Each structure stands twice: as structure tokens, then as C-alpha cells.
């Protein structure tokens, strides 16, 4: 029997769709962990649990949340797509753009591409190139003071997470010019007020593969007076568009590849193991108050687990060989995937503990970073505690921790559930050692046992992420003791 061309095309499309569905169903590791493992998420299947919640009337006396929201920037991914950015602003109707970058990136091809794109479209722009790596509140305020009188229609961030986070806050305080700086800063260090209005368009062009800031509504900085890292988190902060061009990460030194990739690793692990969204409390009385970091959920799970597998596979290659373009591209994609995952599920202990590690740096300067200041790169500060953290959290959800260990190549077929945390912690430690040139704990950073109490006190205010940490006590004295034990174990591995 012969068929018309249209019918043949339709039959071919149907066959391809069927093949794709079969591939999704039977691929290992599964693309959707929620369907593949009915016990993976603290007992009940997450999608089954979600269906039951949809069928159950809302209990208004319940203190825990019953819903989650997904918010992420639009993402464009592909080599060479940076050159389209001028047209994007024309399409938005923007005529006056504030370009935000730093002293290194301003010299790179990514900046050349965006300036040429803006010029071709006849868009007025000004460039702020004084962003600080690992920004402080003072550098953020300096950037805000630059943006306010210029009054741009839109912002364009070109650089790593520090640049993108700075641009987010320039946008915020330009749109809320009368706000006090601490109004929106996360409580208890700031007032933690919600952002009640939309901001100006922000396009983010990442030049590192790590923070995922191009997808999230989070901006992090050092609050120097409090000796702690903190930030502002609200979905209205997220960029309008993230332009992820793998050509822009080719200039990253190996040390930056490695430390940025460690941030992706911990984003993936922490969001994958965070408490589930329906265990987070309090439930917001108004949805505007639902936090950006909500706990693990069925959608964030997919992004987080995929990012973890990609990072384990490609980060060693990207860090070892700056000319491995495939590995660099895959790490940029992994950073974006992890950004969607943690930008909605949140992170927990590694990040909460990292903020005082960075803020209380005793004088460490990471090799390979072309800056004058002492610095513990963010990815390093989160990774040094990871072996201890996931050993500690393993009992909260053995199945999830074993799935994470399996991503590192561990044969989990005969591992007992009570050993899940230890097995994952050992797998992470081995990965970090094999990666090379990484400090094996806090001691190589200059910390000793005498610093631990101050590190604990710098972690306690990080409620926004600590509330998502499995196994962490809600009783403050017990919480302090747990954190003290974790920092002690993280001194070396």
C-alpha cells in the first residue's frame, strides 16, 4: 500500500515520538527519578504524593506548605548566540542599557560581541566595569550609585556570578530608589521584605560555568560588618533572559573551571537532598511570600540529578584541558540546569557553612585567580565541607544519597541504607582529590579548631538555607553542636 508524502511524514514523526518515549522510560540512569523509583523521596513517590495533594482539600490549619512554584529565566543556549543580544534589546523596546561587567571580562571577546550588537542596533549604553569578584556590600552600593542617575531602560550583565548578582541588585535598587539597603536583604541580617513590583529587563551573559545566576532570583554578597555572606532572594530578581554561549567560557583558567564546577556539584547535591517542599514551614499566608528556595520538588529533581551526572562526567575534563570544548559546553549547560534546580528547590548546609568560610578568610589566596586580593572562591568554600555534610545528612534519605553516590560511579547494589551517607561522603572526597589542586578541607585554607566557634556563629543566621537542611535540629543549641561537629570533621579529609 502506498501513502501520500504527508501521511509518511506523520507516520515517521509518530515512530520517532514512540522511540523517544521508550528511551525516556528505559534509559539508565532514569531521566525522571520520580517515576523510576517509587521510594526515592523520603518514602512516598513525589508525583503520587503531588496527585494526592491535588485531590485533597486544603487544610488551612496545616503549618507546612502544600504547593511549590517554578520560576526560571528564559534561556538561550548555543555557540555564537551572544551576537544576538542587541536585537533582544530592540525587541524589548529598550533604548538605554546599563552594561555591567568587571575589569577582566571587559577585555574579552564576550564584551566585544555585546558592544558590537548594541551599536548595530543603535542602542545607547554605558559600561560599569568595577564589579568585584565575590562582591561586598560596599562594592554593591558603589554599583547602585552608578546606575541610579543613569536610569537605564534595561541592564546587561556580562561575566560570572558576581557580575550577574551585582547587576540584579543595581536593577532592584534603581527600581526601588528610596529603599534602605537592608530592606530586602535576607532575614535575620536584613528585613527580608518581598519585592512587590517588577524590575527592568535584565539580560545575563555568563562567562563562567558555575553559579547558574543567569537562571535564578538570588544575589549573594559579603555583609562585611556582620562577617557573613548573605544576599537577597526573590523570583522577581531573576534575569529576563540568560544567553549561555559556550564560546564565552573558553577564556576561563583551569582553576576557575574547577572551582566554578564545584559550585555546580554542590548546587546539584544540595537541591537533590533538600527537604521536600511539603515539609517546609511556615506555609505562606500570601503566595508573594513563598520563598524562592522551597525544598526539593518533582521538577527541580529532574534538573538537579541531570546536572549532577553531567558534572561528574565533564568537570574533570574541563578542569584538566582548557581546549576540551565539549566538556566546557556541557559544564555551562550543567550550570544552567543546576541553576533551575537549586533556584527553586534551594541549597542547604554546604552553602550555609560556606558563607562564613568566605567571609572569615584567614588569608588564603587561591592559585590560578588573577586578582590581587586574598580569596576563597565560592566553589571551593562550598566543596570543602561536602564530604562531612553528606555523611551527616545520609540518614534523612538513604535512597537519595545512594542515587547520588551512584552518579559518582559507586556500585550501590550491596550498600546498606544506614551506610548511605558515609558512602556518598567518601565518593565526594575521592572526586575532589582526583580533581587535583583542591584544598582537602578547612586546614589548607588556614582555619584551625580555634576558628570553629566563629564559623558556627557565622552560619546560624543563614536561616534561608539552613531551614532546608535535612537532619539539622531546629533547637538552636543542638543546631550549634551539630554545626560545630561538621566544621570539625571538615578540617581535613
Short mmCIF file of N, CA and C in Angstrom, two decimals, residues 330-392:
data_model
loop_
_atom_site.label_atom_id
_atom_site.label_comp_id
_atom_site.label_asym_id
_atom_site.label_seq_id
_atom_site.Cartn_x
_atom_site.Cartn_y
_atom_site.Cartn_z
N UNK A 330 29.37 21.34 27.97
CA UNK A 330 28.50 20.53 28.84
C UNK A 330 28.47 21.09 30.26
N UNK A 331 29.59 21.66 30.71
CA UNK A 331 29.60 22.25 32.06
C UNK A 331 28.78 23.54 32.11
N UNK A 332 28.78 24.32 31.05
CA UNK A 332 27.93 25.51 31.01
C UNK A 332 26.47 25.09 31.05
N UNK A 333 26.13 24.06 30.31
CA UNK A 333 24.75 23.56 30.33
C UNK A 333 24.41 23.00 31.71
N UNK A 334 25.34 22.26 32.32
CA UNK A 334 25.10 21.71 33.66
C UNK A 334 24.88 22.82 34.68
N UNK A 335 25.65 23.90 34.57
CA UNK A 335 25.49 25.02 35.49
C UNK A 335 24.09 25.63 35.38
N UNK A 336 23.60 25.74 34.14
CA UNK A 336 22.27 26.29 33.92
C UNK A 336 21.19 25.34 34.44
N UNK A 337 21.36 24.04 34.17
CA UNK A 337 20.40 23.05 34.68
C UNK A 337 20.36 23.08 36.20
N UNK A 338 21.53 23.09 36.83
CA UNK A 338 21.59 23.14 38.29
C UNK A 338 20.98 24.43 38.81
N UNK A 339 21.14 25.53 38.05
CA UNK A 339 20.54 26.79 38.45
C UNK A 339 19.04 26.71 38.53
N UNK A 340 18.42 26.06 37.55
CA UNK A 340 16.97 25.88 37.59
C UNK A 340 16.59 25.00 38.78
N UNK A 341 17.39 23.95 39.03
CA UNK A 341 17.09 23.05 40.14
C UNK A 341 17.19 23.75 41.48
N UNK A 342 18.37 24.31 41.80
CA UNK A 342 18.52 24.90 43.13
C UNK A 342 17.82 26.23 43.24
N UNK A 343 17.60 26.93 42.10
CA UNK A 343 16.91 28.21 42.15
C UNK A 343 15.49 28.08 42.63
N UNK A 344 14.95 26.87 42.60
CA UNK A 344 13.59 26.63 43.09
C UNK A 344 13.56 25.71 44.30
N UNK A 345 14.43 24.71 44.34
CA UNK A 345 14.47 23.81 45.49
C UNK A 345 15.29 24.40 46.63
N UNK A 346 16.38 25.09 46.28
CA UNK A 346 17.25 25.66 47.30
C UNK A 346 18.47 24.81 47.56
N UNK A 347 19.38 25.36 48.32
CA UNK A 347 20.57 24.65 48.79
C UNK A 347 20.49 24.58 50.31
N UNK A 348 21.47 23.89 50.94
CA UNK A 348 21.37 23.83 52.40
C UNK A 348 22.74 23.96 53.08
N UNK A 349 23.27 22.91 53.67
CA UNK A 349 24.38 23.06 54.60
C UNK A 349 25.69 23.50 53.95
N UNK A 350 26.05 22.92 52.80
CA UNK A 350 27.33 23.31 52.19
C UNK A 350 27.36 24.81 51.93
N UNK A 351 26.26 25.35 51.43
CA UNK A 351 26.23 26.78 51.15
C UNK A 351 26.10 27.59 52.44
N UNK A 352 25.26 27.16 53.38
CA UNK A 352 25.13 27.88 54.63
C UNK A 352 26.45 27.99 55.37
N UNK A 353 27.23 26.91 55.36
CA UNK A 353 28.52 26.90 56.03
C UNK A 353 29.59 27.63 55.22
N UNK A 354 29.40 27.73 53.93
CA UNK A 354 30.41 28.37 53.07
C UNK A 354 30.48 29.86 53.28
N UNK A 355 29.36 30.47 53.66
CA UNK A 355 29.33 31.93 53.74
C UNK A 355 30.30 32.47 54.80
N UNK A 356 30.32 31.92 56.02
CA UNK A 356 31.35 32.39 56.95
C UNK A 356 32.75 31.95 56.56
N UNK A 357 32.89 30.82 55.87
CA UNK A 357 34.22 30.40 55.40
C UNK A 357 34.81 31.47 54.49
N UNK A 358 34.00 31.98 53.56
CA UNK A 358 34.47 33.04 52.67
C UNK A 358 34.64 34.36 53.41
N UNK A 359 33.65 34.69 54.25
CA UNK A 359 33.66 35.97 54.93
C UNK A 359 34.73 36.10 55.99
N UNK A 360 35.19 34.97 56.54
CA UNK A 360 36.19 34.99 57.61
C UNK A 360 37.54 34.45 57.12
N UNK A 361 37.81 34.59 55.86
CA UNK A 361 39.05 34.10 55.26
C UNK A 361 40.27 34.56 56.08
N UNK A 362 41.05 33.61 56.61
CA UNK A 362 42.20 34.00 57.43
C UNK A 362 43.41 34.47 56.64
N UNK A 363 43.30 34.51 55.31
CA UNK A 363 44.41 35.00 54.49
C UNK A 363 44.75 34.12 53.31
N UNK A 364 43.81 33.26 52.92
CA UNK A 364 44.05 32.32 51.81
C UNK A 364 43.82 33.00 50.47
N UNK A 365 44.69 32.71 49.52
CA UNK A 365 44.52 33.17 48.14
C UNK A 365 44.62 31.96 47.23
N UNK A 366 43.57 31.71 46.47
CA UNK A 366 43.51 30.50 45.65
C UNK A 366 44.39 30.66 44.41
N UNK A 367 45.23 29.68 44.16
CA UNK A 367 46.11 29.70 43.00
C UNK A 367 45.29 29.69 41.71
N UNK A 368 45.72 30.48 40.73
CA UNK A 368 45.07 30.50 39.43
C UNK A 368 44.06 31.61 39.27
N UNK A 369 43.78 32.38 40.36
CA UNK A 369 42.86 33.51 40.26
C UNK A 369 43.66 34.79 40.07
N UNK A 370 43.36 35.50 38.99
CA UNK A 370 44.15 36.66 38.60
C UNK A 370 43.62 37.93 39.25
N UNK A 371 43.60 37.93 40.59
CA UNK A 371 43.19 39.11 41.33
C UNK A 371 44.17 39.30 42.48
N UNK A 372 44.26 40.54 42.97
CA UNK A 372 45.25 40.85 43.99
C UNK A 372 44.80 40.42 45.38
N UNK A 373 43.51 40.39 45.63
CA UNK A 373 43.01 40.16 46.98
C UNK A 373 43.10 38.68 47.37
N UNK A 374 43.19 38.43 48.66
CA UNK A 374 43.01 37.08 49.17
C UNK A 374 41.59 36.63 48.85
N UNK A 375 41.44 35.36 48.47
CA UNK A 375 40.12 34.89 48.08
C UNK A 375 40.00 33.39 48.26
N UNK A 376 38.87 33.00 48.84
CA UNK A 376 38.45 31.60 48.81
C UNK A 376 37.31 31.55 47.80
N UNK A 377 37.55 31.02 46.60
CA UNK A 377 36.48 31.01 45.59
C UNK A 377 35.24 30.31 46.14
N UNK A 378 34.09 30.78 45.72
CA UNK A 378 32.83 30.27 46.25
C UNK A 378 32.73 28.75 46.10
N UNK A 379 33.09 28.23 44.93
CA UNK A 379 33.01 26.79 44.72
C UNK A 379 33.88 26.00 45.67
N UNK A 380 35.05 26.55 46.00
CA UNK A 380 35.94 25.91 46.96
C UNK A 380 35.33 25.94 48.36
N UNK A 381 34.74 27.08 48.72
CA UNK A 381 34.18 27.22 50.08
C UNK A 381 33.00 26.29 50.31
N UNK A 382 32.26 25.96 49.27
CA UNK A 382 31.14 25.02 49.46
C UNK A 382 31.62 23.57 49.43
N UNK A 383 32.64 23.29 48.63
CA UNK A 383 33.07 21.90 48.45
C UNK A 383 33.85 21.36 49.63
N UNK A 384 34.57 22.22 50.37
CA UNK A 384 35.42 21.71 51.44
C UNK A 384 34.63 21.03 52.55
N UNK A 385 33.36 21.39 52.70
CA UNK A 385 32.54 20.76 53.74
C UNK A 385 31.68 19.62 53.21
N UNK A 386 31.65 19.42 51.89
CA UNK A 386 30.70 18.48 51.29
C UNK A 386 30.86 17.04 51.79
N UNK A 387 32.08 16.48 51.89
CA UNK A 387 32.17 15.11 52.40
C UNK A 387 31.56 14.95 53.79
N UNK A 388 31.81 15.91 54.68
CA UNK A 388 31.24 15.85 56.03
C UNK A 388 29.73 16.05 56.01
N UNK A 389 29.27 17.01 55.20
CA UNK A 389 27.84 17.33 55.16
C UNK A 389 27.00 16.13 54.73
N UNK A 390 27.39 15.49 53.64
CA UNK A 390 26.52 14.44 53.10
C UNK A 390 26.65 13.13 53.88
N UNK A 391 27.75 12.97 54.60
CA UNK A 391 27.82 11.87 55.57
C UNK A 391 26.79 12.10 56.66
N UNK A 392 26.65 13.35 57.09
CA UNK A 392 25.72 13.73 58.15
C UNK A 392 24.26 13.61 57.71
#
